[in-house]
Tab-separated table of C-alpha atoms in Angstrom:
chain	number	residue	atom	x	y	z
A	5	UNK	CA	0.000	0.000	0.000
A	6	UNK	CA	1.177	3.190	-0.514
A	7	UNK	CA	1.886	5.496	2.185
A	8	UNK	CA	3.689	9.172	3.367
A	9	UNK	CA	5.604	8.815	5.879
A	10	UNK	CA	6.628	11.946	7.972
A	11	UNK	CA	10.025	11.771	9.670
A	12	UNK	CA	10.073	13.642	12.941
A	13	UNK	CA	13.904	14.206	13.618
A	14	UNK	CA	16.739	17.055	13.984
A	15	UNK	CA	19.551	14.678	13.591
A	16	UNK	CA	20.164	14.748	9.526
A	17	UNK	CA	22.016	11.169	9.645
A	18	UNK	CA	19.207	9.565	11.060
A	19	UNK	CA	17.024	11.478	8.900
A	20	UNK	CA	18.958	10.186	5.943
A	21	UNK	CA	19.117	6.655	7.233
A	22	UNK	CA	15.418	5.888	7.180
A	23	UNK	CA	14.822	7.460	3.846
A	24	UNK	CA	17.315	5.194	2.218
A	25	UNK	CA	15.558	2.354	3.905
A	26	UNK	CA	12.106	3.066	3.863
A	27	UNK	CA	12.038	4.422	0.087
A	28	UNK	CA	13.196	1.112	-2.079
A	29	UNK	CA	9.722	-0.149	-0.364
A	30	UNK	CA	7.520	2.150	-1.328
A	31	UNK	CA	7.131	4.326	1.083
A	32	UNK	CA	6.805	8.262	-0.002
A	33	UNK	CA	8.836	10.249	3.199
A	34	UNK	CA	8.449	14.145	4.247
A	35	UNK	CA	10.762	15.352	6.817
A	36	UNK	CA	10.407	17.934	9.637
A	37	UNK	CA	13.062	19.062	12.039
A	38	UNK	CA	10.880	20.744	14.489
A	39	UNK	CA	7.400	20.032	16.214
A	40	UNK	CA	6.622	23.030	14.834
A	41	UNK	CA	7.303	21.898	11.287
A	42	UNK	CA	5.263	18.622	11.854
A	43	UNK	CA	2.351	20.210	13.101
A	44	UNK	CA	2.177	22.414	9.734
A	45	UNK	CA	2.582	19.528	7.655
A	46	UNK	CA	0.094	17.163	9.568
A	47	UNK	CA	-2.376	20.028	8.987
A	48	UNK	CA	-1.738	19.851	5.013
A	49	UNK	CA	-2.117	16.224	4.970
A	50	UNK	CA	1.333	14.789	4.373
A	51	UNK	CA	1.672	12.604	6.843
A	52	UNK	CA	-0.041	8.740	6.729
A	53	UNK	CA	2.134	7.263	9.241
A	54	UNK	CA	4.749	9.441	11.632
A	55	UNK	CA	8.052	8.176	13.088
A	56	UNK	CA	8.470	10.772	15.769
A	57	UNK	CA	11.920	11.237	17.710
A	58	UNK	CA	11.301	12.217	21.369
A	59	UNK	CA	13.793	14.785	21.856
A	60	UNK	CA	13.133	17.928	19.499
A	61	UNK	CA	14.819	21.538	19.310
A	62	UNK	CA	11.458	23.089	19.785
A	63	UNK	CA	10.343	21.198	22.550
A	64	UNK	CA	8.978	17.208	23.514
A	65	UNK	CA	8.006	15.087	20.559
A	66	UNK	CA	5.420	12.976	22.105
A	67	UNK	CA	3.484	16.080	23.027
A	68	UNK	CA	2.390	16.118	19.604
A	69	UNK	CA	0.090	13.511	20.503
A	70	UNK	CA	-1.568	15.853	22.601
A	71	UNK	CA	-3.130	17.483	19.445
A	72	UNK	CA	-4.720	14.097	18.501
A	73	UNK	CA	-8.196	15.235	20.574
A	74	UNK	CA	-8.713	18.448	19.676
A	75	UNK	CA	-7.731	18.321	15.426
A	76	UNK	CA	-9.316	14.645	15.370
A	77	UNK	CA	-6.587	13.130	13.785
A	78	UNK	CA	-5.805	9.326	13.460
A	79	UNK	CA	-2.797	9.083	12.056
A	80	UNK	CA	-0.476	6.391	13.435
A	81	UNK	CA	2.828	7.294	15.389
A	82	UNK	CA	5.522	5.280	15.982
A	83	UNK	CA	7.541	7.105	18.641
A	84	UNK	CA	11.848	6.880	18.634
A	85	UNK	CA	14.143	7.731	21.221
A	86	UNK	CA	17.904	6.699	21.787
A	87	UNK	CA	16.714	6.759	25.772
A	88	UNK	CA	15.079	4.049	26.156
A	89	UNK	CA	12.669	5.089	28.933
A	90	UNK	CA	10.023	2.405	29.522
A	91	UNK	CA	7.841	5.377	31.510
A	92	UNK	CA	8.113	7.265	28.715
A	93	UNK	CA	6.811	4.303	26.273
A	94	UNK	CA	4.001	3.484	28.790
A	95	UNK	CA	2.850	7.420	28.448
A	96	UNK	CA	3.500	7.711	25.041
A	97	UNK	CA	1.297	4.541	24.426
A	98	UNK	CA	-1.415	5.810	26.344
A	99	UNK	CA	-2.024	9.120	24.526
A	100	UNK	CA	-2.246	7.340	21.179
A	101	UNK	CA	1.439	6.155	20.074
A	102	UNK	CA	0.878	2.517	18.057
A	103	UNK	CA	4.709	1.972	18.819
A	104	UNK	CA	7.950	2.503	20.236
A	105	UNK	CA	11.083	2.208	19.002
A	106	UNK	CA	14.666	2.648	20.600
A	107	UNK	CA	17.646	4.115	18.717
A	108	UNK	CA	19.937	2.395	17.897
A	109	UNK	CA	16.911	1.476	15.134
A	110	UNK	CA	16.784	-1.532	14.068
A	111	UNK	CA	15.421	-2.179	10.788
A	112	UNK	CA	13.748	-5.469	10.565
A	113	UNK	CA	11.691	-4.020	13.742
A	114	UNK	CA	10.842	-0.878	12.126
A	115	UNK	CA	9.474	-2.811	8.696
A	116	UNK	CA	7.365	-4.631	11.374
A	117	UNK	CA	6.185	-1.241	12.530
A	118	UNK	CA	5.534	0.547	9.617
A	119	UNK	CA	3.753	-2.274	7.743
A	120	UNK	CA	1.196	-2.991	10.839
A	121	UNK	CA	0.638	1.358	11.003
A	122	UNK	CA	0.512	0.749	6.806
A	123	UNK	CA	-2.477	-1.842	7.268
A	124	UNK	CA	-4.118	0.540	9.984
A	125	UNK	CA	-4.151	3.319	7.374
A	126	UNK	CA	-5.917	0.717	4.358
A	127	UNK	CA	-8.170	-0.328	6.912
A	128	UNK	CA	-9.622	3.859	7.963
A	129	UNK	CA	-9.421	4.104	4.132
A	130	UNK	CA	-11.526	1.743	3.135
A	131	UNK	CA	-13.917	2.901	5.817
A	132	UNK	CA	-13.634	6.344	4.257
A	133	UNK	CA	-14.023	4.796	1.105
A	134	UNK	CA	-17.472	3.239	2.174
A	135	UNK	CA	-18.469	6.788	4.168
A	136	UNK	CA	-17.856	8.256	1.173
A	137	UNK	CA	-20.005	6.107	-1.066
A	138	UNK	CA	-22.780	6.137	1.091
A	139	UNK	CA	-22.701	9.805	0.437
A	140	UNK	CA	-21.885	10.488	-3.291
A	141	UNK	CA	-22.323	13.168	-5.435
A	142	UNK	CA	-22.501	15.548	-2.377
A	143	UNK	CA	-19.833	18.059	-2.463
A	144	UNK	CA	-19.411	17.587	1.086
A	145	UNK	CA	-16.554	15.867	3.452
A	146	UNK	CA	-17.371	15.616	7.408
A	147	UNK	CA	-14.084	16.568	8.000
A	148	UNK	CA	-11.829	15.482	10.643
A	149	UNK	CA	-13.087	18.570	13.558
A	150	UNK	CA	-14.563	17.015	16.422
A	151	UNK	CA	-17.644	19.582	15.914
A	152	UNK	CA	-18.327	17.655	12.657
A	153	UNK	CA	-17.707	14.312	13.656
A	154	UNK	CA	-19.868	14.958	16.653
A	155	UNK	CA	-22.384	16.908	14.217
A	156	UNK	CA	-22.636	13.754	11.905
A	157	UNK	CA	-23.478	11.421	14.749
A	158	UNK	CA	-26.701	13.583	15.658
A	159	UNK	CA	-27.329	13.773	12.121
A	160	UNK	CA	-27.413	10.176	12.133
A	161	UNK	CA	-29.746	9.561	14.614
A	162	UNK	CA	-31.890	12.239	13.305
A	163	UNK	CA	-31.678	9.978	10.402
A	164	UNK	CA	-32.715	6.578	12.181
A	165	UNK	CA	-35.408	7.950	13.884
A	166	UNK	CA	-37.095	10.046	11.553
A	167	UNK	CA	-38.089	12.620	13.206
A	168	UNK	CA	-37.966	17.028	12.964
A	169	UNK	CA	-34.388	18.463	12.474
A	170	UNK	CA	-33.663	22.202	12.461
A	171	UNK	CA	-30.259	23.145	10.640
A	172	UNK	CA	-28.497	26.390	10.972
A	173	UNK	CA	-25.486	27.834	10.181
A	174	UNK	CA	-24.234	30.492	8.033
A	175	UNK	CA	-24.577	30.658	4.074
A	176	UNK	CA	-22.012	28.215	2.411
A	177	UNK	CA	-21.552	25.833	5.077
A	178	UNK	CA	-23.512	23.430	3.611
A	179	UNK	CA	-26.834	22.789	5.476
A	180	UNK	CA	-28.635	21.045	1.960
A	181	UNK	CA	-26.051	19.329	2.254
A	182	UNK	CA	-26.449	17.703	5.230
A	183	UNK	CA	-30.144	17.454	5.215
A	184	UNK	CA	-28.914	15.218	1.772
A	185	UNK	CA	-26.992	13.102	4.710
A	186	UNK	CA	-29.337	12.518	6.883
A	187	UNK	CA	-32.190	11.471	3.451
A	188	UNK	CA	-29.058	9.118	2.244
A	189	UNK	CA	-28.814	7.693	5.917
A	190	UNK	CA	-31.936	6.810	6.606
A	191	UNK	CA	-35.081	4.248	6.435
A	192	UNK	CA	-36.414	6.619	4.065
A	193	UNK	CA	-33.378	7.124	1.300
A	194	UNK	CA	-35.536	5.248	-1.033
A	195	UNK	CA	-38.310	7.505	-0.878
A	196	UNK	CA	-38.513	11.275	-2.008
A	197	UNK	CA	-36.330	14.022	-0.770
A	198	UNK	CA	-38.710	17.793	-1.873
A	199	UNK	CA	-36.379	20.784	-1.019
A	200	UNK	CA	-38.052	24.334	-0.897
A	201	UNK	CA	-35.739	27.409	-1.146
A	202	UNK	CA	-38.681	29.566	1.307
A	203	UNK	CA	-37.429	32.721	0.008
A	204	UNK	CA	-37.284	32.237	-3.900
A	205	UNK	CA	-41.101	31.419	-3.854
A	206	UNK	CA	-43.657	34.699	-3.174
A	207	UNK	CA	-45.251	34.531	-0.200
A	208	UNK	CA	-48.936	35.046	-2.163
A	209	UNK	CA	-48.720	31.519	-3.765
A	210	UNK	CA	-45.894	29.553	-0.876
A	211	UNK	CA	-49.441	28.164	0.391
A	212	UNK	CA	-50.355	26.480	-2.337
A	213	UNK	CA	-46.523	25.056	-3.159
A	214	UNK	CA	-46.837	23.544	0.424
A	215	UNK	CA	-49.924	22.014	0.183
A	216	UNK	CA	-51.228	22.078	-3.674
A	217	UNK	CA	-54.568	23.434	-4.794
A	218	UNK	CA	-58.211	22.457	-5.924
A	219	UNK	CA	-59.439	23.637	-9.347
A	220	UNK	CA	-61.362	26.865	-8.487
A	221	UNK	CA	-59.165	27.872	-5.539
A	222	UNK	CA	-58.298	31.339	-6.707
A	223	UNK	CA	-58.383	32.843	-10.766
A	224	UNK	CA	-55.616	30.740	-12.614
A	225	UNK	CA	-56.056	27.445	-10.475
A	226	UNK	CA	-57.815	25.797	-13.708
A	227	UNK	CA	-57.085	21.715	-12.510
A	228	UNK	CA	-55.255	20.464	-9.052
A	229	UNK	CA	-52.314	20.122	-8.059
A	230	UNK	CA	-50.617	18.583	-5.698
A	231	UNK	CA	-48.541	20.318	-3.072
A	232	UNK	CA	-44.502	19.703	-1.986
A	233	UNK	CA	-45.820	17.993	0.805
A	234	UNK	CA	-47.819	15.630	-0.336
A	235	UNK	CA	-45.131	15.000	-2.966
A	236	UNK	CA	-42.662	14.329	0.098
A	237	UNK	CA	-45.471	11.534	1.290
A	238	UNK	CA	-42.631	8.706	2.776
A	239	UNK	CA	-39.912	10.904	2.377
A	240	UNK	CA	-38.245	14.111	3.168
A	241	UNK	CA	-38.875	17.433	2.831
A	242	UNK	CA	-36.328	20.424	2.832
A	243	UNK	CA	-37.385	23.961	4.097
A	244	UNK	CA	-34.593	26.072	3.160
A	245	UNK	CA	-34.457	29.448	5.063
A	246	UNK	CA	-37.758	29.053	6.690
A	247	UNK	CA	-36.970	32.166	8.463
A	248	UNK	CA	-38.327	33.808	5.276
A	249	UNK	CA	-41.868	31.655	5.372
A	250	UNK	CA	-44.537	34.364	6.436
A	251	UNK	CA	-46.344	33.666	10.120
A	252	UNK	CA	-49.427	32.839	8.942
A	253	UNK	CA	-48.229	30.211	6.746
A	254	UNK	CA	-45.985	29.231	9.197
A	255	UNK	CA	-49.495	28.492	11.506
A	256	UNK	CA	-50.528	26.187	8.764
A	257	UNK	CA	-47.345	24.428	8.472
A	258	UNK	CA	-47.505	24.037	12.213
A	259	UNK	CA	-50.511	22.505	12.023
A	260	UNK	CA	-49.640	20.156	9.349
A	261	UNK	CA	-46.762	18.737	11.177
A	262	UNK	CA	-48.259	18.053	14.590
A	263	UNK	CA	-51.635	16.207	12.580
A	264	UNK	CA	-49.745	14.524	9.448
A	265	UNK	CA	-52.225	16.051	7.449
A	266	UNK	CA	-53.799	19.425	5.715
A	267	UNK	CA	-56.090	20.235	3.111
A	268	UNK	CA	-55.086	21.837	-0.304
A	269	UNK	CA	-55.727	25.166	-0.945
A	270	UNK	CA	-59.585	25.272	-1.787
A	271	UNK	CA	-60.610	22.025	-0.516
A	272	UNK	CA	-62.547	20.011	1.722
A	273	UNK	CA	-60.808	16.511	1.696
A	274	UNK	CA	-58.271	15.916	4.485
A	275	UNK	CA	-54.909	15.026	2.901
A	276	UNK	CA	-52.901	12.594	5.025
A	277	UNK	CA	-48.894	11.956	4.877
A	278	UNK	CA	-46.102	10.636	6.365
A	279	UNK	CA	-43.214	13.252	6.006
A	280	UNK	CA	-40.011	13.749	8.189
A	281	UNK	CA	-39.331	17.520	8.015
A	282	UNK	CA	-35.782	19.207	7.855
A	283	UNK	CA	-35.681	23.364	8.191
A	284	UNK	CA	-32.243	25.290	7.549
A	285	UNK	CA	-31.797	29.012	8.479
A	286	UNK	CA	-29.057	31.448	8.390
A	287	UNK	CA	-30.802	33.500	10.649
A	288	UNK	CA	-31.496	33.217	14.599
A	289	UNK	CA	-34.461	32.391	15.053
A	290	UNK	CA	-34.949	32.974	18.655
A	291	UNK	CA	-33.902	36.834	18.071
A	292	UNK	CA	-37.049	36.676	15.613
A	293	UNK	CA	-39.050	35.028	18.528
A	294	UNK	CA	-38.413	38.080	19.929
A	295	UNK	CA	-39.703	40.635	17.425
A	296	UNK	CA	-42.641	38.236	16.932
A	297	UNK	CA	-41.417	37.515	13.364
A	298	UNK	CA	-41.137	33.521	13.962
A	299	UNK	CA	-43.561	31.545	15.811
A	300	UNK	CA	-42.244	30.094	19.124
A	301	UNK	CA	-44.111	26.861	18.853
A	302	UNK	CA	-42.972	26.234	15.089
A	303	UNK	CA	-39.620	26.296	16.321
A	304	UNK	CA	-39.379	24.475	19.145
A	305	UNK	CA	-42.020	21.610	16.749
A	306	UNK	CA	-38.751	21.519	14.492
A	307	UNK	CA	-36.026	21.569	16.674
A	308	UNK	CA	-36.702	17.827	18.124
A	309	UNK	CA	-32.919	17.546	17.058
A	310	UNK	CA	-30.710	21.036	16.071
A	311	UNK	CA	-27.476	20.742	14.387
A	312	UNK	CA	-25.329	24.378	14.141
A	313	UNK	CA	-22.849	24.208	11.366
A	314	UNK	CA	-19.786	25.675	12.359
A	315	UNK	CA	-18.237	28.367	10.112
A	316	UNK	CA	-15.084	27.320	8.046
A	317	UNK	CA	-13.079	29.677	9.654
A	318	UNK	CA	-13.783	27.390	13.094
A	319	UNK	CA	-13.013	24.534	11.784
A	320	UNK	CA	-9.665	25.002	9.506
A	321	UNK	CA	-8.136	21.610	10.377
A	322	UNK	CA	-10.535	20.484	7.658
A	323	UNK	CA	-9.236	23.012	4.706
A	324	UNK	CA	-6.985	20.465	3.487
A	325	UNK	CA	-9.241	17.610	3.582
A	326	UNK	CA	-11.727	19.689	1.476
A	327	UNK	CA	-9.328	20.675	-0.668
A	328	UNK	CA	-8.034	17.285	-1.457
A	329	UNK	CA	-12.012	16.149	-2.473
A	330	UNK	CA	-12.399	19.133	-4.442
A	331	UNK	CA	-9.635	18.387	-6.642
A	332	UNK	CA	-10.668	14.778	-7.100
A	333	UNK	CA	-14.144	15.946	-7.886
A	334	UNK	CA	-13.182	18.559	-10.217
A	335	UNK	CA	-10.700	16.255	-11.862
A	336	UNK	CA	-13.050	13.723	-12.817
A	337	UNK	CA	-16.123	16.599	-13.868
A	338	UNK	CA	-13.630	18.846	-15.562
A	339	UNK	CA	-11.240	16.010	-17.312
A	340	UNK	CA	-8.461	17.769	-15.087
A	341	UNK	CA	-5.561	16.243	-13.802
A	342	UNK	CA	-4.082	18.680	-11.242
A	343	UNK	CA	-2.254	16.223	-8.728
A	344	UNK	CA	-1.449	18.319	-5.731
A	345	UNK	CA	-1.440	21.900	-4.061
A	346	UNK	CA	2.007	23.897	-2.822
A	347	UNK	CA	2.527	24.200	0.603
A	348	UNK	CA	2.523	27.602	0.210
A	349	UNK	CA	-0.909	27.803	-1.371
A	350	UNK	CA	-2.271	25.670	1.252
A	351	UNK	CA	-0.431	27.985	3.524
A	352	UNK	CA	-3.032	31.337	1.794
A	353	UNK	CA	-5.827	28.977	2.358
A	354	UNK	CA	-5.182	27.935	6.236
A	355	UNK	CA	-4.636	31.827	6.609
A	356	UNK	CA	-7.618	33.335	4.701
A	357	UNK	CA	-11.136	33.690	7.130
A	358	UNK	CA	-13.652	32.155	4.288
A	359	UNK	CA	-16.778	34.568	4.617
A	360	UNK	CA	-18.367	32.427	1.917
A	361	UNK	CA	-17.316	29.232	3.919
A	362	UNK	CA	-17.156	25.634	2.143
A	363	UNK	CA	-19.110	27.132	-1.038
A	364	UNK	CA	-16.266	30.423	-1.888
A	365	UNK	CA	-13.168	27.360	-0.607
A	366	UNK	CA	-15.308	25.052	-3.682
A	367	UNK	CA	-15.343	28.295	-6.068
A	368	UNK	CA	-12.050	29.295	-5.247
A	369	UNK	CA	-10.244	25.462	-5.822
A	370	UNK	CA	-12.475	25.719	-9.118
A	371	UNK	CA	-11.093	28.511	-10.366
A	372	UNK	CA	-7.241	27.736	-9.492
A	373	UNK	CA	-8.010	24.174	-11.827
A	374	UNK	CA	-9.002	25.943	-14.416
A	375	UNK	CA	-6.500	28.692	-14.484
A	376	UNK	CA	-3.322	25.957	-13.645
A	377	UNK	CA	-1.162	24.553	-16.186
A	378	UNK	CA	1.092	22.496	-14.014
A	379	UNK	CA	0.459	19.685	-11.830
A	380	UNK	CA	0.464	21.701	-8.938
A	381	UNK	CA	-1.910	24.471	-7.595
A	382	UNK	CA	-0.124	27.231	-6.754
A	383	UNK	CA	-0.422	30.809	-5.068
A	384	UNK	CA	-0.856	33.081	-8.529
A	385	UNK	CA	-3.589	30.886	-9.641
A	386	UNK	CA	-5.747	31.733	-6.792
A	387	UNK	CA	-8.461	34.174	-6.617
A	388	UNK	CA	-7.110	38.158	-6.321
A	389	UNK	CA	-8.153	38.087	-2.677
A	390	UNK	CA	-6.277	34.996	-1.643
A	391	UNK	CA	-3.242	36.266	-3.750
């Protein structure tokens, strides 16, 4: 399998040493002479597997296990040291380490090592693989945060047990998106999945969307027709920025909801369904609570689970993840075949605060594709204001 191994060492000889071994078998190798250094190139995904030396100019090289918990990485380390301190093992074991190795290395041990740590890695890929799958054709990645990971799990069981989620989060972090998730993960993936964008349809005729209309119901209603919500019967459906829906609809929607069932616009003949609804906003909704311009009882009817999407700028540890699934995707749409990104230009991306979250990082990788001629996106073919 192949692998990137990231050498954690000051002393060049040693860093030499396992290069010459470990490349004849396949193994790709990055090196970093500092923790500091490691910890920027474990945030731009270069490191599979890490052989980390204990003793480092810039401080204590097992206390780079200590960022395992809060950047949700899994990435196997295989600790060295020329000490040979079996209290130091035991500790280093219990914060994550897979191994420990003393100096002088030797070899035939550290194949051992690195081929177990290799077989870890296949096995989380082909997991991702299968997470992945299960969620195609969504340009989404959970992302490595613990607010996502913990995010999707809620999402899940919103999923499982059907019932009223409430999404919010700013624009462009991807709350269709997840609302997709939770439809894909779910008794009812087989069954319909009716989005409404609330504030795209005029608030005069967002009635009859909902809940369709009798011939005769108002001037050009000339034959019926059947409402988003009955067309969501079994299924799912998607209230985009309900924050926008006007009160009085919002009554009827209420209504709906708690009873299963409405009439259409104009008629007499009690409509039932089985719908699980999902709302999104960009807006607080308790602040309009407050000013009267959201019901209270709507909201609380919806929010039987809430998930907040965190901005991009909160959760940066997942730039280069995103990144990495944007190429691929826009490799195989596009007929592209960018390989990589500088560390430079990942460098602009970590640094830049994404007002336009996952959808401007999506337009911005998009744009750099199109505009690169070498295998490599770099800094000039980024947008002016990443540049």
């Amino acid at each position: 399998m192949s692998a990137t191994i990231l050498i954690v060492d000051d002393d060049e000889s040693t860093q030499n040493k396992l290069v010459r071994f470990l490349a004849p078998l396949g193994y790709e190798t990055q090196i970093a002479s500092t923790l500091s250094e490691a910890r920027q190139k474990v945030a731009q995904g270069l490191a599979d597997i890490i052989l980390l030396d204990v003793e480092l100019p810039d401080g204590f090289g097992p206390s780079l296990l200590e960022d395992w918990d809060s950047i949700g990485s899994k990435i196997p380390v295989i600790v060295i040291t020329g000490h040979g301190d079996i209290d130091m093992a035991v500790e280093a074991m219990k914060n994550g380490a897979q191994d420990f190795l003393q100096k002088p290395i030797k070899l035939d041990r550290l194949q051992q090592s690195v081929q177990r740590a290799c077989e870890l890695v296949a096995m989380r890929r082909e997991l991702d693989h299968y997470r992945q799958a299960r969620m195609q054709d969504m340009d989404f990645i959970i992302g490595t945060s613990p607010e996502m990971q913990a995010l999707m799990q809620r999402a899940q069981r919103a999923a499982e047990a059907c019932v009223s989620v409430l999404i919010t989060g700013e624009t462009g972090t991807g709350k269709e998106v997840i609302a997709n998730a939770i439809h894909r993960m779910g008794p009812r993936a087989g069954k319909p999945f009716i989005p409404i964008t609330c504030p795209a349809i005029q608030s005069t005729v967002l009635e009859s969307e909902l809940f369709g209309h009798e011939p005769g119901a108002y001037t050009s209603a000339e034959k019926r027709k059947p409402g988003l919500m009955e067309t969501a019967d079994g299924g799912i459906l998607f209230l985009d920025e309900i924050s926008s829906m006007p009160v009085d609809i919002q009554a009827k929607l209420l209504r709906a909801l708690e009873q299963q069932s409405f009439f259409r616009v104009g008629g007499n003949n009690l409509i039932h369904v089985d719908v699980q609804v999902i709302a999104a906003s960009n807006r607080d909704l308790k602040k309009m609570i407050e000013k009267e311009e959201f019901r209270s009882d709507l909201y609380y009817r919806l929010k039987v689970i809430d998930l907040h999407l965190p901005p991009l700028r909160e959760r940066k540890q997942d730039i280069p993840e995103l990144v990495g699934y944007f190429i691929r995707k826009f490799n195989q749409n596009k007929g592209l075949n960018i390989l990589d990104i500088t560390p430079r230009a990942m460098e602009r991306l970590m640094d830049y605060p994404w007002p336009g979250n996952i959808r401007e990082l999506k337009h911005a990788i998009e744009q750099a594709m199109l505009l690169c001629d070498e295998e490599k996106l770099d800094i000039p073919h980024l947008p002016a204001e990443l540049r």
